[in-house]
Amino acid sequence: MENNEIASIFRDITNLMQIKGENAFRVRAYENASDVVDSLEHSLKDLHAEGVDLKSIPGIGKNISDKIEEMLLTGRCSKLEELFKTYPAGLLQILKLTGVGPKKAALFFKELGVSDIDALEAAALAGRIEPLPGMGKKTEEHILKAITDLHSVSGKRSLANPLSHAKEICAFLKAALGVIKCVPAGSVRRWKDSPRDLDILVVTDSANTVAGKVFVKYPHVREVLSKGDTKVSVILDDGLQVDLRILGKEDFGSALHHFTGSKAHNVAMRERAVKMGLKINEYGVFKVSDDTRVGGASEESVFKAVGLPWIAPELRENRGEIEAAEAGKLPVELQADDIRGDLHMHTTASDGSADILTMAEAAIERGYEYIAITDHSHATGIANGLDEARLMENIKAIDNVNNILAKRGLSFRVLKGAECDILGDGTLDYTVEALRRLDCVVGAIHSGFNQPRDVMTARIVKALSTGLINILAHPTGRLIGRRPPYEVDIEEVMKVAKRNRTFMELNSYPDRLDLKDTHLKLAKEMGILVAVSTDSHSPQGLSNIHYGIHTARRAWLEKKDILNTRPLEEVMELFGK
DNA sequence: GCCGTTTTCGGCCCGACTGTTTTCAGTCG
C-alpha cells in the first residue's frame, strides 16, 4: 500500500468518525495523521521494511502506527471496515457538498435513512429536509443547488490560473478604490502546485465594507457565496473560488500570515503562542493576560513575538519549519539570480516556436551562461521529433550558433542536447553512438503511461542503467488537473539514478511541477542534484523558471542542491564529459 | 489519539458568515 492510499483511508476514517460524533480530538489525530502521511517523502512501506519505528514520526502514535502496519501487511484497515458496517460509503460523498458537514450528514442519515447523494436529492425534492430540527427552506434549496454544482465545480488546477486571476482582480480593485494594498495570500502565496482556491488580502484605511461591495461587481464573478464586512467569497465563471479578506493596515502582518496559512502551520504557530501565554489571530499577537498587542503590523513581528525568525511562505506547511526556525536551521532561499542556465528546451526543429539563436538570445537576456537545446526524439512524432539524421543537422546548427555568439565576444554556450524518449521496453530512442555525441541527454517518458508500477519502474531503471541519460525529465509525467502521474517507484528510480550519475528534473512548467515537493525533498536527502528546467517551447517560456524556483523552495532545496546553479565546467564534469 | 523545559494525565487554535434561531450550532478556511 502506498502513502497516498493510507492517507486517503485515514481521511475516510476522519470523516466517518465525525459523522459518528466521536471525540473531536481523537478525530483530529486521524486527520493530522492523514496529512502527515501524505507529506512524507519516504514510503511507509520502505520505512517499515527497514525496521524504522513509525512512532518516531511526529503525529503518529501507538494506535495509528498499528493501523499503518495492519494496512501494510494485509492491505486492509479493520477500523474503516468496522465504520462502514454502520455508516455507508455514500455518506462520504454527501460530505463533499458545500454547506453539508458531518452534523447534517448524520442528521439526514439518522432521521431519513439517507445514505447517498441520490437519496438526499430525493428527500430534498420531497420536502423532507425542511421539517428537521435546525433545518429550513433555505437549507433544502442550498442542498439541491450543491448537488447540481458538485458536477460543475472544477477540480485541481495549476498555479498559473489563480495567479493570473489574482493579478486581474488586484488591478480591478485598485482601479476602483485608488490606493490600497492588494496581495494574493493562501496556497498561491505558498506556491502550492495545485491550489483549490484563491485568497486575496485587501488592506484599506477607509470604510471596510467598500472593498467587498466593489469586489462582487468584478465582471468574472458568477456567484456570490457569502458576503460580510471583512470577508467575501465568490465563484468565478471558470469555477475558481475566490475568498477576499478586508482588513485595516495596522493588521497587515498578522492578516497576511493568517491568510497565507497553511492551516497546519497556523495551528502549530498558535499552539506555540498558547504555551508562551500568547494568542495569535488575524488581528495580531496578544498577551492572554491583559490583551496587550505584542505584534501584527508586519509578518516579521508575528514570528518575532513567538521567538522565531521570519519563515518563507513556501515552507509553511508544518513540515518542520517551526522547529528549524527555532534552531536557526531554515534553508537559505534559492534565488532567481542563482540560476546559471536552463537544461531543457525546444526549438522549431521539433515543436518549439523559435530557432536556436533566438532561444540563446533570450537566455542571455536573462543573464544565463548556458542552455541545452533538447528537441524531441523520433518516437514523439506528434511533436515532430528528430530522427538521427535530423539530430546530426541540429548538432551542426548548434555549433553554428555557438560560433555566431563567440564572434560577438560572448562566452555563452549552447549545449548539444536531446530529449530522448524512453521507449515502452526501456530502450532509448537514439543509438549509443548518437547519444555520445551530445553534451546533455534528457531522458523522458512520452508514451505507455498506463503500464503497471513494476513495469514502469523497470522500464525507467533499464534506461538509466545505460549510463547515457544525464537528466530524467518530468519523472512522474503528471499534468495537473488533466493527467495523474504514472505509477512508478520513484525511490527505486532515484537509487538507480544516483548510481548512474543521472540528475532529477524539476520541470518548471506550471502544469507539471514534476518532481513535486516531497519527491524533491527525497532527492535532496539522497544526495541527488536537481535540474530546475523550463522545458520551454518559446523564448517567453524561459520565465516559467520562477515556478520551479518557488517549488524548489517548498522542498527545502538550496543553491547547493541545484545542478544548474553551477558553472558550465562543473556541470560538464558532473555529466562525466 | 497524541503529546510532554509546568504534565504519563489532562490538556488539545481561532474567527467570519449563514441560517435558524432569539443566543447559537454548523460549516468553512
XYZ file of C-alpha atoms (C1' of nucleotides) in Angstrom:
606
model
C 0.000 0.000 0.000
C 1.292 3.442 -0.935
C 1.327 6.527 1.284
C -1.450 8.253 -0.608
C -3.753 5.256 -0.183
C -3.063 5.135 3.551
C -3.611 8.889 3.848
C -6.889 8.507 1.993
C -8.072 5.773 4.362
C -7.248 7.981 7.366
C -9.213 10.773 5.691
C -12.248 8.477 5.308
C -11.920 7.387 8.937
C -11.780 11.052 9.993
C -14.989 11.849 8.143
C -16.908 8.811 9.376
C -15.777 9.377 12.968
C -17.110 12.916 12.747
C -20.465 11.643 11.466
C -20.467 9.149 14.293
C -19.872 12.065 16.651
C -16.651 10.810 18.189
C -14.394 12.913 20.380
C -13.146 15.833 18.300
C -9.542 15.482 19.445
C -9.447 11.835 18.547
C -10.837 12.782 15.134
C -8.158 15.420 14.793
C -5.463 12.848 15.456
C -6.600 10.867 12.398
C -6.968 13.997 10.311
C -3.464 15.047 11.271
C -2.124 11.561 10.545
C -3.636 11.734 7.074
C -1.785 14.999 6.344
C 1.434 13.731 7.861
C 1.414 10.535 5.796
C 0.559 12.468 2.645
C 3.544 14.767 3.015
C 6.127 12.132 3.929
C 8.977 11.938 1.454
C 9.666 8.273 2.208
C 7.220 5.476 1.513
C 5.866 3.941 4.713
C 6.266 0.570 3.068
C 10.012 1.095 2.794
C 10.368 2.596 6.263
C 8.525 -0.349 7.755
C 10.601 -2.834 5.771
C 13.758 -1.141 7.025
C 12.545 -1.566 10.589
C 12.006 2.132 11.252
C 9.736 2.753 14.245
C 6.773 4.586 12.719
C 6.003 6.113 16.124
C 9.083 8.273 15.639
C 7.138 10.251 13.028
C 5.515 13.279 14.711
C 1.729 12.813 14.890
C 1.952 9.016 14.632
C 1.483 7.239 17.972
C 0.939 3.679 19.059
C -2.614 3.316 17.749
C -2.113 4.854 14.343
C 1.215 3.122 13.899
C -0.547 -0.219 14.482
C -3.132 0.659 11.877
C -0.486 1.583 9.329
C 1.242 -1.726 9.993
C -2.027 -3.605 9.507
C -2.575 -1.871 6.172
C 0.977 -2.579 5.005
C 0.762 -6.249 5.952
C -2.821 -7.092 4.962
C -3.840 -4.311 2.571
C -6.918 -3.761 4.731
C -7.971 -1.496 7.577
C -10.321 -3.095 10.084
C -11.233 0.214 11.713
C -12.542 1.581 8.424
C -14.322 -1.692 7.648
C -15.949 -1.512 11.075
C -17.146 2.044 10.439
C -18.502 1.075 7.022
C -20.704 -1.555 8.709
C -22.757 1.236 10.252
C -22.059 4.217 8.015
C -22.303 3.562 4.263
C -19.579 4.872 1.963
C -22.166 7.071 0.217
C -22.110 9.372 3.244
C -18.576 10.382 2.293
C -19.960 11.712 -0.984
C -22.587 13.729 0.878
C -19.814 15.462 2.820
C -18.427 16.783 -0.447
C -21.483 19.008 -0.857
C -20.767 22.594 0.164
C -22.663 23.515 3.295
C -23.094 19.906 4.359
C -20.788 18.752 7.108
C -20.738 15.781 9.457
C -23.566 17.036 11.690
C -26.051 17.459 8.872
C -24.962 14.218 7.188
C -25.526 12.384 10.486
C -28.943 14.006 10.885
C -30.078 13.049 7.371
C -28.799 9.506 7.859
C -30.365 9.050 11.276
C -33.707 10.752 10.670
C -34.309 10.000 6.995
C -32.151 6.959 6.316
C -30.327 8.977 3.645
C -27.032 7.248 2.787
C -26.035 8.706 -0.571
C -26.454 11.788 -2.731
C -29.346 10.389 -4.794
C -31.356 9.652 -1.657
C -30.542 13.120 -0.303
C -31.731 14.739 -3.516
C -34.974 12.750 -3.410
C -35.517 13.750 0.234
C -34.913 17.423 -0.543
C -37.251 17.348 -3.550
C -39.934 15.697 -1.417
C -39.606 18.459 1.182
C -38.441 16.084 3.881
C -35.394 18.183 4.899
C -37.210 21.352 5.952
C -39.123 19.887 8.934
C -35.958 18.543 10.551
C -34.660 20.406 13.621
C -32.368 23.309 12.731
C -33.168 22.949 9.021
C -35.333 25.230 6.922
C -36.478 26.076 3.423
C -33.137 27.647 2.536
C -31.169 24.643 3.765
C -33.226 22.467 1.436
C -32.667 24.821 -1.522
C -28.935 25.014 -0.818
C -28.626 21.250 -0.732
C -30.309 20.888 -4.122
C -28.045 23.564 -5.540
C -24.952 21.972 -4.019
C -25.884 18.670 -5.671
C -26.156 20.376 -9.088
C -22.876 22.248 -8.518
C -20.971 19.148 -7.482
C -20.566 18.120 -11.099
C -19.790 21.578 -12.490
C -17.145 22.534 -9.962
C -13.731 22.022 -11.493
C -11.176 20.054 -9.540
C -7.449 20.589 -9.437
C -5.933 23.385 -11.450
C -2.383 24.568 -11.935
C -0.951 27.630 -10.201
C -0.938 29.697 -13.386
C -4.721 30.064 -13.370
C -5.284 31.547 -9.880
C -2.132 33.665 -10.243
C -3.458 35.331 -13.378
C -6.857 35.838 -11.730
C -5.133 37.413 -8.725
C -3.331 39.880 -10.949
C -6.539 40.894 -12.700
C -8.611 41.154 -9.531
C -5.999 43.286 -7.769
C -5.822 45.598 -10.795
C -9.623 45.836 -10.834
C -9.849 46.692 -7.135
C -7.025 49.217 -7.325
C -8.654 50.949 -10.292
C -11.933 51.209 -8.388
C -10.639 52.025 -4.918
C -7.492 54.024 -5.505
C -4.527 53.403 -3.244
C -4.909 50.100 -1.454
C -2.707 47.166 -0.754
C -3.986 44.059 -2.526
C -1.985 40.843 -2.398
C -2.623 37.166 -3.007
C -2.249 35.024 0.113
C -3.216 31.406 0.818
C -1.842 28.439 -1.067
C -0.964 30.649 -4.049
C 1.483 32.654 -1.921
C 2.922 29.366 -0.688
C 3.306 28.293 -4.351
C 1.426 25.073 -3.748
C 1.331 23.140 -7.018
C -2.442 22.787 -7.332
C -4.349 25.422 -5.357
C -8.022 24.731 -4.807
C -8.974 28.353 -4.345
C -7.588 31.870 -4.371
C -7.246 34.023 -1.247
C -6.750 37.733 -1.671
C -5.995 40.173 1.109
C -7.091 43.794 0.767
C -5.809 46.417 3.150
C -7.567 49.788 3.295
C -7.740 52.639 5.725
C -11.190 53.713 4.617
C -14.500 52.043 5.448
C -14.007 48.306 5.245
C -17.290 47.441 3.601
C -16.470 49.266 0.359
C -13.940 46.753 -0.981
C -16.401 43.882 -0.648
C -19.140 45.809 -2.438
C -16.797 46.603 -5.308
C -15.432 43.063 -5.488
C -18.808 41.381 -6.090
C -19.127 43.579 -9.215
C -15.928 42.123 -10.702
C -17.050 41.050 -14.199
C -15.993 37.407 -13.877
C -17.978 36.738 -10.693
C -20.507 34.010 -11.426
C -21.912 33.635 -7.959
C -21.566 35.234 -4.530
C -21.251 32.548 -1.855
C -21.121 34.805 1.184
C -20.657 38.479 1.849
C -19.801 40.092 5.169
C -17.944 43.212 6.275
C -14.483 41.666 6.233
C -14.933 38.508 4.182
C -16.452 37.928 0.752
C -16.443 34.614 -1.119
C -17.340 34.237 -4.771
C -17.117 31.723 -7.600
C -15.638 32.981 -10.877
C -17.019 31.976 -14.253
C -14.350 29.306 -14.680
C -15.282 27.709 -11.346
C -12.471 29.131 -9.199
C -13.500 30.121 -5.686
C -12.030 33.433 -4.521
C -12.046 34.496 -0.885
C -11.437 38.199 -0.327
C -10.451 39.387 3.135
C -10.531 43.049 4.042
C -8.531 44.384 6.967
C -7.016 47.568 8.304
C -3.361 48.369 7.564
C -2.297 48.047 11.201
C -3.306 44.364 10.936
C -1.431 43.720 7.698
C 1.277 41.421 9.041
C -0.921 39.202 11.153
C -3.617 39.131 8.465
C -1.107 38.176 5.785
C 0.338 35.458 7.987
C -3.106 34.166 8.905
C -4.418 34.035 5.339
C -1.214 32.628 3.895
C -1.542 29.527 6.051
C -1.228 26.667 5.744
C -3.867 25.710 8.236
C -1.471 23.187 9.784
C 1.253 25.838 10.058
C -1.150 28.301 11.673
C -2.348 25.729 14.183
C 1.239 24.905 15.139
C 2.063 28.603 15.480
C -0.977 29.225 17.699
C -0.177 26.226 19.857
C 3.303 27.618 20.298
C 1.815 31.011 21.218
C -0.526 29.463 23.806
C 2.441 27.885 25.570
C 4.016 31.332 25.784
C 0.876 32.915 27.216
C 0.021 34.496 23.869
C -2.822 34.332 21.372
C -2.446 34.684 17.593
C -5.327 35.625 15.323
C -5.673 37.638 12.104
C -5.664 40.902 14.078
C -2.361 40.434 15.823
C -0.487 38.673 18.585
C -1.871 39.374 22.073
C -0.959 38.602 25.655
C -3.664 36.363 27.065
C -3.344 38.007 30.491
C -4.265 41.570 29.557
C -4.882 41.574 25.782
C -1.811 43.720 25.126
C -0.874 43.598 21.465
C 2.711 42.450 21.018
C 2.856 42.012 17.244
C 0.927 42.126 13.980
C 1.931 45.138 11.905
C 4.368 43.029 9.880
C 4.786 39.291 9.381
C 8.218 39.559 10.972
C 6.602 40.954 14.130
C 4.255 37.953 14.337
C 7.144 35.490 14.175
C 9.273 37.623 16.486
C 6.525 37.660 19.120
C 6.818 33.868 19.412
C 10.607 33.936 19.320
C 11.139 32.964 15.679
C 12.747 34.467 12.605
C 10.543 35.088 9.561
C 9.727 31.863 7.715
C 9.334 31.906 3.918
C 5.729 31.231 2.796
C 6.824 28.224 0.706
C 7.913 26.432 3.901
C 4.724 26.994 5.882
C 3.235 23.503 5.807
C 4.096 22.394 9.334
C 6.713 20.049 7.956
C 9.353 21.025 10.476
C 9.790 24.692 9.536
C 8.931 25.972 13.032
C 11.475 23.645 14.666
C 14.073 24.573 12.036
C 13.399 28.279 12.564
C 13.851 27.866 16.297
C 17.147 26.038 15.769
C 18.345 28.620 13.224
C 18.396 25.928 10.550
C 15.989 27.272 7.942
C 17.176 26.665 4.378
C 18.704 29.619 2.558
C 16.109 30.533 -0.062
C 17.019 29.763 -3.649
C 17.069 32.987 -5.684
C 16.428 33.635 -9.381
C 19.986 35.005 -9.635
C 21.380 31.664 -8.509
C 20.270 30.007 -11.763
C 23.058 29.996 -14.365
C 21.435 28.082 -17.176
C 18.475 26.082 -18.427
C 18.962 22.469 -19.489
C 15.676 21.594 -21.195
C 14.098 23.480 -24.099
C 12.777 23.043 -27.627
C 13.164 24.843 -30.934
C 11.451 24.880 -34.324
C 13.414 21.716 -35.120
C 10.755 19.820 -33.144
C 7.738 21.535 -31.537
C 9.170 24.852 -30.334
C 8.237 28.233 -31.812
C 11.702 29.827 -32.018
C 15.063 28.897 -33.508
C 18.244 28.116 -31.580
C 19.730 31.610 -31.794
C 16.508 33.243 -30.580
C 16.349 30.913 -27.586
C 20.016 31.603 -26.818
C 19.486 35.359 -27.010
C 16.501 35.115 -24.662
C 18.638 33.170 -22.193
C 21.488 35.703 -22.477
C 18.924 38.416 -21.783
C 18.090 36.606 -18.538
C 21.736 36.621 -17.522
C 22.302 32.905 -18.123
C 25.676 31.433 -19.009
C 24.458 28.347 -20.877
C 21.436 26.460 -22.194
C 20.863 22.998 -23.604
C 18.790 22.573 -26.743
C 16.875 19.372 -26.191
C 14.476 18.760 -29.040
C 12.277 15.669 -29.081
C 13.447 12.343 -30.454
C 11.829 10.468 -33.303
C 9.280 8.454 -31.272
C 7.442 11.587 -30.233
C 6.091 12.016 -33.729
C 3.308 14.331 -32.630
C 5.984 16.845 -31.591
C 7.881 16.462 -34.872
C 10.628 14.506 -33.139
C 14.026 14.283 -34.834
C 15.412 11.090 -36.322
C 19.176 10.655 -36.112
C 19.865 12.346 -39.426
C 17.971 15.451 -38.309
C 19.633 15.252 -34.884
C 23.011 15.475 -36.609
C 21.804 18.531 -38.543
C 20.663 20.067 -35.263
C 24.110 19.483 -33.756
C 25.656 21.378 -36.657
C 23.131 24.181 -36.235
C 24.045 24.452 -32.549
C 27.764 24.594 -33.418
C 26.929 27.353 -35.836
C 25.077 29.381 -33.189
C 27.995 28.959 -30.771
C 30.274 30.355 -33.472
C 27.995 33.342 -34.010
C 27.920 34.053 -30.260
C 31.699 33.686 -29.996
C 32.149 36.217 -32.791
C 30.030 38.615 -30.736
C 32.540 38.152 -27.948
C 30.139 36.239 -25.719
C 31.247 33.310 -23.596
C 27.666 31.970 -23.559
C 27.430 28.336 -24.592
C 24.649 26.338 -26.233
C 24.861 22.678 -25.297
C 24.059 19.980 -27.836
C 21.220 18.001 -26.348
C 18.116 15.936 -26.917
C 15.007 14.933 -25.060
C 15.357 11.266 -25.837
C 12.320 9.041 -25.435
C 12.490 6.117 -23.068
C 10.551 3.623 -25.178
C 7.971 1.186 -23.866
C 10.546 -1.546 -23.228
C 13.065 0.792 -21.595
C 15.341 1.111 -24.609
C 16.377 4.557 -25.806
C 15.166 6.234 -28.972
C 18.694 7.039 -30.214
C 21.709 4.801 -30.691
C 24.594 4.891 -28.226
C 26.784 6.491 -30.920
C 24.330 9.335 -31.430
C 23.860 9.938 -27.702
C 27.622 10.019 -27.127
C 27.870 12.977 -29.462
C 25.640 15.061 -27.200
C 26.572 17.274 -24.239
C 23.278 16.840 -22.425
C 20.853 13.929 -22.767
C 17.462 14.447 -21.173
C 15.514 11.201 -20.889
C 11.719 11.165 -20.730
C 8.577 9.069 -20.924
C 6.041 10.187 -23.522
C 4.057 7.020 -24.114
C 2.680 3.968 -22.369
C 1.621 5.912 -19.281
C -0.670 3.128 -18.150
C 1.951 0.468 -17.558
C 1.753 -1.216 -14.149
C 4.000 0.189 -11.443
C 6.631 -2.554 -11.566
C 6.795 -2.475 -15.369
C 7.141 1.307 -15.442
C 9.803 1.244 -12.735
C 11.786 -1.467 -14.538
C 11.461 0.460 -17.803
C 12.982 3.620 -16.344
C 15.606 1.681 -14.379
C 16.697 -0.059 -17.571
C 17.023 3.253 -19.383
C 19.010 4.887 -16.577
C 21.263 1.857 -16.247
C 22.712 2.578 -19.701
C 24.506 5.475 -18.011
C 23.638 7.571 -21.051
C 20.961 9.801 -19.516
C 22.128 12.966 -17.745
C 18.768 14.237 -16.570
C 15.464 12.416 -16.084
C 12.799 14.873 -17.262
C 9.376 15.258 -15.621
C 9.935 11.962 -13.806
C 6.286 11.210 -12.945
C 4.605 12.561 -16.075
C 1.715 14.320 -14.387
C -0.249 17.168 -15.936
C -2.008 18.930 -13.090
C -5.777 18.796 -13.486
C -5.531 16.728 -16.677
C -3.449 13.623 -16.168
C -2.371 11.857 -12.975
C 1.262 10.824 -12.537
C 2.057 7.393 -13.907
C 2.600 4.641 -11.349
C 6.270 4.384 -10.503
C 8.514 3.581 -7.546
C 10.281 6.915 -7.513
C 12.594 5.972 -4.658
C 13.877 2.971 -6.610
C 14.299 5.132 -9.711
C 16.319 7.638 -7.700
C 18.561 4.955 -6.249
C 19.443 3.815 -9.762
C 19.762 7.415 -10.921
C 22.304 8.134 -8.222
C 24.415 5.113 -9.223
C 24.408 6.211 -12.851
C 25.023 9.923 -12.277
C 21.595 10.871 -13.588
C 20.056 14.021 -12.151
C 16.388 14.611 -11.439
C 14.498 17.351 -13.219
C 12.195 19.819 -11.588
C 10.128 20.766 -14.607
C 9.030 24.369 -14.062
C 6.074 24.329 -16.429
C 3.196 25.217 -14.048
C 1.036 22.339 -15.284
C 3.815 19.876 -14.469
C 5.963 20.955 -11.490
C 7.431 17.488 -11.686
C 9.105 16.253 -9.485
C 6.777 17.517 -6.787
C 7.958 18.966 -3.469
C 8.033 15.790 -1.347
C 9.916 13.876 -4.063
C 12.401 16.740 -4.390
C 12.996 16.633 -0.660
C 13.738 12.933 -1.007
C 16.195 13.655 -3.842
C 17.994 16.140 -1.611
C 18.159 13.630 1.193
C 19.589 11.032 -1.184
C 22.201 13.499 -2.392
C 20.893 13.807 -5.941
C 21.224 17.215 -7.562
C 18.093 18.646 -9.137
C 17.993 20.403 -12.513
C 15.451 23.213 -12.416
C 14.433 23.444 -16.076
C 11.644 25.134 -18.007
C 11.010 22.722 -20.906
C 10.437 25.940 -22.875
C 8.829 25.868 -26.275
C 9.292 29.610 -26.797
C 11.550 32.418 -25.512
C 8.749 33.538 -23.171
C 8.670 30.035 -21.695
C 12.018 30.670 -20.004
C 10.267 32.900 -17.486
C 8.454 29.858 -16.089
C 11.666 29.227 -14.158
C 10.153 31.142 -11.217
C 7.582 28.365 -10.738
C 10.492 25.960 -10.420
C 12.404 28.214 -8.043
C 9.449 28.537 -5.667
C 8.710 24.819 -5.881
C 12.357 24.097 -5.046
C 11.969 26.314 -2.008
C 8.912 24.302 -0.953
C 11.164 21.251 -0.967
C 13.774 22.987 1.204
C 16.264 22.894 -1.688
C 19.117 25.395 -1.573
C 21.506 26.704 -4.187
C 23.935 23.864 -3.459
C 21.235 21.259 -4.183
C 20.612 22.534 -7.715
C 22.602 21.363 -10.750
C 22.148 24.480 -12.864
C 23.323 26.915 -10.191
C 26.785 25.636 -11.051
C 29.187 26.957 -13.681
C 29.194 25.141 -17.006
C 32.538 23.393 -16.460
C 31.253 21.874 -13.258
C 28.016 20.738 -14.918
C 30.011 19.061 -17.704
C 32.227 17.402 -15.142
C 29.159 16.112 -13.287
C 27.885 14.772 -16.622
C 31.204 12.969 -16.978
C 32.026 14.919 -20.141
C -5.463 9.654 19.657
C -1.180 12.360 20.511
C 1.977 14.571 23.438
C 5.207 16.387 27.418
C 11.621 22.903 29.723
C 4.861 23.328 34.041
C 2.330 17.184 32.791
C 2.324 9.685 31.738
C -2.955 12.827 32.878
C -5.205 16.385 31.115
C -4.774 19.324 28.049
C -5.530 19.973 22.729
C -6.161 27.181 17.608
C -9.158 30.899 16.131
C -12.692 33.680 13.967
C -16.303 35.031 9.959
C -20.597 34.082 7.916
C -25.198 31.760 7.345
C -29.499 30.046 8.694
C -32.444 29.118 12.101
C -32.771 30.852 15.963
C -33.934 34.695 19.982
C -28.399 33.123 21.698
C -26.278 29.551 18.840
C -24.787 25.489 16.028
C -22.773 24.225 11.838
C -19.607 24.955 8.223
C -15.582 26.756 6.333
C -10.876 28.232 5.972
